[in-house]
Amino acid sequence: MSKPKILILGGGYGGIMSAVRLQKELGSDEAEVTIVNKHNYHYQTTWLHENAAGTLHHDKTRIMIDNIIDMNKVNFVQDTVVEIKKDEKRVILENQELTYDYLVIALGSDPETFGIQGLKENAFSIRSINSVRKIREHIDYSFARYNNEGHKDELITIVVGGAGFTGIEFVGELADRVPELCREYDIPREKVRIVNIEAAPTVLPGFDEELVEYAINNLERRGIEFLVNTPIKECNTDGVVLANGEEIKANTIVWTGGVRGNHLVEEAGFETMRGRVKVDKDLRMPGFDYIFVAGDCALIIDEEANRPYPPTAQIAIQQAYTIGRNIKALMNGGKLEEFKPDIKGTVASLGKGEAIGKVGNKKLFGATASAMKKVIDNRYLFLLGGVPMVIKKGKLKLF
Ligand SMILES: Cc1cc2nc3c(=O)[nH]c(=O)nc-3n(C[C@H](O)[C@H](O)[C@H](O)COP(=O)(O)OP(=O)(O)OC[C@H]3O[C@@H](n4cnc5c(N)ncnc54)[C@H](O)[C@@H]3O)c2cc1C
């Protein structure tokens, strides 16, 4: 009898960890496990803002997939998913087709532009190694042009749309990087503008007020301008137009204002909310007993707060553990477990040696929060590949 086929789409947190867990949960004669990913590497999405600002090289952020999974136990296919044929148990890739008995969808997210005119065409977004390399190069080149092209202010104006987690972490890195760029390209620091624009009444909506105040004071002191309560109406080749009619000319616009589930999920005909599937408690797709969804493609409800959990790496990783066990249970006729996120805390970096966060009920600021962030990052690497992975890719200098 042929072995059941388990197909995992996406090699981010949810996908690669599902592969690692299935590799551990199942013997190689029990199932044929295949993971498909666009690239031959896994990247830590949570570090991409550092690569985009140029404060961390992208090679630190990515890990070759054959360094994570045992290629004798799990097949790796480097290809791009084009279509999920849910009723035929088939997935169309750019270069081939694959069939499955069990499917794990972990394709991550797309930027949510909220219909803002010109945003998709004219703004960068922080979403992959390719996209952040482009942002870093673009900022560098804009600074290089400044003294050659008539000292145009817009060349050294950076607009960051969205002051949620990603936006704040990115401007924190820019606050570190810009002084270096100014030295390199002979530009007075005070000429450079980094403007973080947020439609909500505060930055980091939903975060503890005291922590938010710390973040704002810290970042303003390091030269970040905040415009809150200020929706962006339009984004064009010259900059952004705000809802109040004001225009900010900027050669670099980076949108961090929100994400939605990968478009392929919606296009497959699954019911979604902002591209995310409201999964059953055992992380299965409603109506499809053999399809699981992990990470940013999955929507789960925080019943205490009566709203969806924000999509995070923390949740994607935990879901992979449940999916590993549930696929095994499904294959063996066992009972499937419910997924319950165990939110250990949230820490947002503000740049080198600076962060804010809450772990349990404890608020953390500055260097302590920053060290905690690195512990969290290193813990993930440990789960992925043990001590050798931490030594190879970890952030070992905590302070
Ligand atoms: C700058 C930034 C900072 C963040 N910081 C934090 C943090 O501190 N803590 C936290 O918990 N969360 C954080 N997040 C959120 C977190 O990164 C996401 O929630 C997490 O990456 C979701 O995991 P995922 O597996 O769903 O998707 P991803 O990790 O994005 O992985 C998706 C994978 O699918 C692949 N893929 C996509 N489309 C295709 C296709 N068509 N074919 C083949 N492969 C495809 C991609 O290449 C990628 O490898 C941050 C996000 C950003 C952008």
GROMACS .gro file of C-alpha atoms in nm, residues 26 30 102 282 284 289 292 322-338:
model
   24
   26LEU     CA    1   0.635   1.017   1.197
   30GLU     CA    2   0.456   0.609   0.777
  102TYR     CA    3  -0.319   1.582   0.382
  282ASP     CA    4  -0.812   2.166   1.569
  284ARG     CA    5  -0.855   2.227   1.012
  289ASP     CA    6  -1.105   1.731   0.721
  292PHE     CA    7  -0.480   2.232   0.800
  322THR     CA    8  -0.051   2.100   1.703
  323ILE     CA    9  -0.069   2.030   1.330
  324GLY     CA   10   0.215   1.775   1.355
  325ARG     CA   11   0.034   1.588   1.631
  326ASN     CA   12  -0.309   1.620   1.467
  327ILE     CA   13  -0.198   1.483   1.132
  328LYS     CA   14  -0.046   1.186   1.312
  329ALA     CA   15  -0.370   1.137   1.507
  330LEU     CA   16  -0.578   1.163   1.191
  331MET     CA   17  -0.365   0.902   1.016
  332ASN     CA   18  -0.386   0.664   1.312
  333GLY     CA   19  -0.753   0.714   1.392
  334GLY     CA   20  -0.673   0.902   1.716
  335LYS     CA   21  -0.836   1.207   1.874
  336LEU     CA   22  -0.739   1.549   1.744
  337GLU     CA   23  -0.637   1.816   1.996
  338GLU     CA   24  -0.764   2.172   2.015
   0.00000   0.00000   0.00000
